[in-house]
Tab-separated table of C-alpha atoms in Angstrom:
chain	number	residue	atom	x	y	z
A	1	MET	CA	227.477	22.365	115.233
A	2	LEU	CA	224.049	22.061	113.636
A	3	ARG	CA	221.499	19.393	114.325
A	4	SER	CA	217.845	20.301	114.074
A	5	GLY	CA	215.096	22.711	114.960
A	6	THR	CA	215.612	26.075	113.255
A	7	ALA	CA	214.567	27.193	109.795
A	8	PHE	CA	216.184	30.144	108.045
A	9	THR	CA	214.791	32.333	105.263
A	10	PRO	CA	215.946	35.658	103.760
A	11	LEU	CA	214.424	39.098	103.971
A	12	PRO	CA	214.814	41.813	101.374
A	13	SER	CA	217.853	43.918	102.283
A	14	THR	CA	215.637	46.843	103.338
A	15	SER	CA	213.780	44.619	105.797
A	16	LEU	CA	216.945	43.397	107.462
A	17	SER	CA	217.589	46.654	109.252
A	18	GLN	CA	213.919	46.945	110.274
A	19	THR	CA	213.735	43.487	111.904
A	20	LYS	CA	213.028	43.694	115.619
A	21	THR	CA	214.640	41.382	118.111
A	22	HIS	CA	212.354	39.311	120.302
A	23	PRO	CA	213.517	39.104	123.927
A	24	ASP	CA	211.422	35.995	124.648
A	25	PRO	CA	213.914	33.078	124.813
A	26	HIS	CA	211.156	30.586	123.956
A	27	ARG	CA	210.878	32.068	120.458
A	28	VAL	CA	214.082	30.367	119.298
A	29	ILE	CA	212.516	26.908	119.124
A	30	LEU	CA	211.654	27.098	115.397
A	31	PRO	CA	212.485	30.643	114.304
A	32	ILE	CA	212.660	31.723	110.694
A	33	ILE	CA	216.041	33.285	109.971
A	34	SER	CA	217.109	35.719	107.279
A	35	ALA	CA	220.349	35.692	105.297
A	36	GLN	CA	221.487	38.685	103.261
A	37	LEU	CA	225.132	38.649	102.220
A	38	PRO	CA	225.526	40.785	99.100
A	39	ASN	CA	229.324	41.186	99.322
A	40	ILE	CA	230.970	38.479	101.361
A	41	SER	CA	234.506	38.976	102.539
A	42	TYR	CA	235.971	35.805	103.977
A	43	THR	CA	236.845	35.704	107.650
A	44	VAL	CA	239.580	33.177	106.826
A	45	SER	CA	241.097	33.405	103.321
A	46	ASP	CA	242.023	30.383	101.216
A	47	THR	CA	245.675	31.419	101.643
A	48	ALA	CA	245.303	31.491	105.441
A	49	LEU	CA	243.724	28.024	105.347
A	50	GLU	CA	246.588	26.704	103.223
A	51	SER	CA	249.162	28.234	105.593
A	52	ARG	CA	247.556	26.152	108.367
A	53	GLY	CA	247.833	22.969	106.295
A	54	LEU	CA	244.173	22.974	105.281
A	55	ILE	CA	242.683	22.815	101.806
A	56	LEU	CA	239.173	23.699	100.753
A	57	HIS	CA	237.159	21.484	98.374
A	58	ARG	CA	233.896	22.236	96.547
A	59	THR	CA	233.183	18.732	95.227
A	60	PRO	CA	232.893	15.380	97.024
A	61	GLU	CA	235.889	13.987	95.111
A	62	GLY	CA	238.428	12.624	97.580
A	63	LEU	CA	236.027	12.858	100.533
A	64	ASN	CA	236.283	9.715	102.666
A	65	LEU	CA	232.749	9.073	103.904
A	66	ASN	CA	233.836	6.963	106.879
A	67	GLN	CA	236.104	9.785	108.031
A	68	LEU	CA	233.300	12.330	107.490
A	69	ASN	CA	231.043	10.067	109.537
A	70	SER	CA	233.622	10.218	112.347
A	71	VAL	CA	233.369	14.016	112.332
A	72	PHE	CA	229.552	13.771	112.446
A	73	VAL	CA	229.764	11.466	115.475
A	74	ALA	CA	232.396	13.662	117.176
A	75	VAL	CA	229.981	16.637	117.144
A	76	GLY	CA	227.018	14.599	118.364
A	77	PHE	CA	225.304	13.546	115.133
A	78	PRO	CA	224.224	9.924	114.843
A	79	ARG	CA	226.465	7.570	112.873
A	80	ARG	CA	225.133	7.275	109.325
A	81	ASP	CA	225.221	4.530	106.732
A	82	PRO	CA	228.008	5.539	104.273
A	83	ASP	CA	225.876	4.331	101.329
A	84	LYS	CA	223.131	6.743	102.411
A	85	ILE	CA	225.658	9.565	102.815
A	86	GLN	CA	226.751	8.867	99.229
A	87	VAL	CA	223.142	9.137	97.997
A	88	ALA	CA	222.696	12.373	99.963
A	89	LEU	CA	225.834	13.805	98.338
A	90	GLU	CA	224.536	12.836	94.888
A	91	HIS	CA	221.460	14.964	95.642
A	92	THR	CA	223.493	17.865	97.042
A	93	ASP	CA	223.607	21.083	95.011
A	94	SER	CA	226.532	22.756	96.797
A	95	LEU	CA	229.082	21.534	99.282
A	96	ILE	CA	232.239	22.763	100.937
A	97	TRP	CA	234.660	20.684	102.932
A	98	VAL	CA	238.067	21.315	104.426
A	99	GLU	CA	240.797	18.683	104.466
A	100	SER	CA	243.810	18.522	106.746
A	101	LEU	CA	246.813	18.013	104.454
A	102	LYS	CA	248.718	16.383	107.312
A	103	THR	CA	246.127	13.682	108.069
A	104	LYS	CA	244.272	13.675	104.695
A	105	ARG	CA	241.029	13.726	106.711
A	106	PRO	CA	237.983	16.027	106.492
A	107	VAL	CA	237.901	18.515	109.373
A	108	ALA	CA	234.976	20.771	108.341
A	109	PHE	CA	231.938	20.234	106.121
A	110	ALA	CA	228.664	21.849	105.022
A	111	ARG	CA	226.249	21.158	102.169
A	112	ALA	CA	223.058	22.550	100.669
A	113	THR	CA	220.170	21.041	98.751
A	114	GLY	CA	217.334	22.806	97.003
A	115	ASP	CA	215.484	23.563	93.796
A	116	GLY	CA	218.436	25.391	92.211
A	117	VAL	CA	216.433	28.569	91.666
A	118	PHE	CA	214.561	29.916	94.686
A	119	ASN	CA	215.207	27.750	97.745
A	120	ALA	CA	218.068	25.967	99.472
A	121	ILE	CA	218.511	24.220	102.792
A	122	ILE	CA	221.907	24.013	104.466
A	123	TRP	CA	222.672	20.696	106.150
A	124	ASP	CA	225.399	19.019	108.146
A	125	VAL	CA	227.548	21.987	109.129
A	126	VAL	CA	230.272	20.352	111.215
A	127	VAL	CA	233.809	21.085	112.379
A	128	ASP	CA	235.973	18.410	113.968
A	129	PRO	CA	236.233	19.377	117.669
A	130	THR	CA	240.054	19.388	117.497
A	131	PHE	CA	239.835	22.082	114.783
A	132	GLN	CA	237.115	24.239	116.330
A	133	GLY	CA	237.862	27.831	117.260
A	134	ILE	CA	240.028	28.706	114.238
A	135	GLY	CA	237.248	29.919	111.938
A	136	LEU	CA	236.503	26.784	109.922
A	137	GLY	CA	232.750	26.955	110.605
A	138	LYS	CA	232.650	30.487	109.232
A	139	ALA	CA	234.919	29.510	106.352
A	140	VAL	CA	232.561	26.798	105.089
A	141	MET	CA	229.389	28.809	105.775
A	142	GLU	CA	230.639	31.998	104.068
A	143	ARG	CA	231.649	30.098	100.949
A	144	LEU	CA	228.466	28.027	100.844
A	145	LEU	CA	226.284	31.123	101.248
A	146	GLU	CA	228.279	32.962	98.592
A	147	GLU	CA	227.818	30.088	96.131
A	148	LEU	CA	224.054	29.952	96.773
A	149	LEU	CA	223.644	33.718	96.457
A	150	GLN	CA	225.703	33.773	93.239
A	151	LYS	CA	223.208	31.261	91.825
A	152	GLY	CA	220.443	33.754	92.685
A	153	ILE	CA	219.095	31.631	95.543
A	154	THR	CA	218.044	33.887	98.409
A	155	ASN	CA	215.549	31.744	100.352
A	156	ILE	CA	218.107	29.866	102.431
A	157	ALA	CA	217.067	27.615	105.330
A	158	LEU	CA	218.972	25.544	107.865
A	159	TYR	CA	218.398	23.614	111.058
A	160	SER	CA	220.228	24.601	114.217
A	161	GLU	CA	220.256	23.907	117.904
A	162	PRO	CA	219.273	27.033	119.872
A	163	ARG	CA	222.669	27.027	121.641
A	164	VAL	CA	224.512	27.840	118.383
A	165	LEU	CA	222.172	30.481	116.939
A	166	GLY	CA	224.694	33.160	117.937
A	167	PHE	CA	227.169	31.639	115.467
A	168	TYR	CA	224.872	32.535	112.537
A	169	ARG	CA	223.807	36.060	113.526
A	170	PRO	CA	227.092	37.741	112.472
A	171	MET	CA	226.626	36.144	109.030
A	172	GLY	CA	223.324	37.971	108.520
A	173	PHE	CA	220.857	35.499	110.011
A	174	VAL	CA	218.156	36.931	112.260
A	175	ALA	CA	215.547	35.085	114.287
A	176	ASP	CA	211.841	35.058	113.604
A	177	PRO	CA	211.321	38.012	111.224
A	178	ASP	CA	207.751	39.240	111.090
A	179	GLY	CA	206.633	36.560	113.572
A	180	ILE	CA	206.835	33.786	110.954
A	181	ARG	CA	207.164	30.270	112.375
A	182	GLY	CA	208.432	27.072	110.787
A	183	MET	CA	206.975	23.635	111.292
A	184	VAL	CA	208.545	20.177	111.132
A	185	TYR	CA	206.711	16.910	110.413
A	186	SER	CA	206.854	14.649	113.455
A	187	ARG	CA	206.442	10.900	112.984
A	188	LYS	CA	206.027	10.576	116.746
A	189	GLN	CA	203.126	13.048	116.706
A	190	ASN	CA	201.531	11.215	113.765
A	191	LYS	CA	201.909	7.796	115.505
A	192	ASN	CA	200.159	9.138	118.633
A	193	LYS	CA	197.302	10.397	116.477
A	194	ASN	CA	196.731	6.920	115.000
A	195	LYS	CA	196.470	5.173	118.411
């Protein structure tokens, strides 16, 4: 689902309704997004997940990293070194993953890192393609956002391909509030500068 390119940040709740939409399609390259979810009601309940043979986890215990890597690859992420995934998980503040009870494999995943007080970045939101379309992306995002907001963290960022920005808008994310733009360090750009 998510790969890279879009940063998200929250607006005060009064600003959310005043945000104007920008019709220029080129403005979605690195837009700043806002998240404001004061009272989250889940699109798919834990009970509904369980009735479909799926169980939600909030810790990495039991998560097979090779199987998670297979989900990453299935959605177009590069294959990652499992040892590096383990280190990333050790530095993760919040994570949600969904396991198929039938196959004992992860089928959806999302995690967030941050300073634990003001800022968080959501990474690696993925749903196995064979399980897409049943609300698992929303299930992991709603619960991850709820956990971050309960901790008092409201400056929430994530990276997204422009083609999936519409997935995040119903969850309270809006593009480019107040004309703010994000930037990303580019090693390629820096290498060209040194030539």
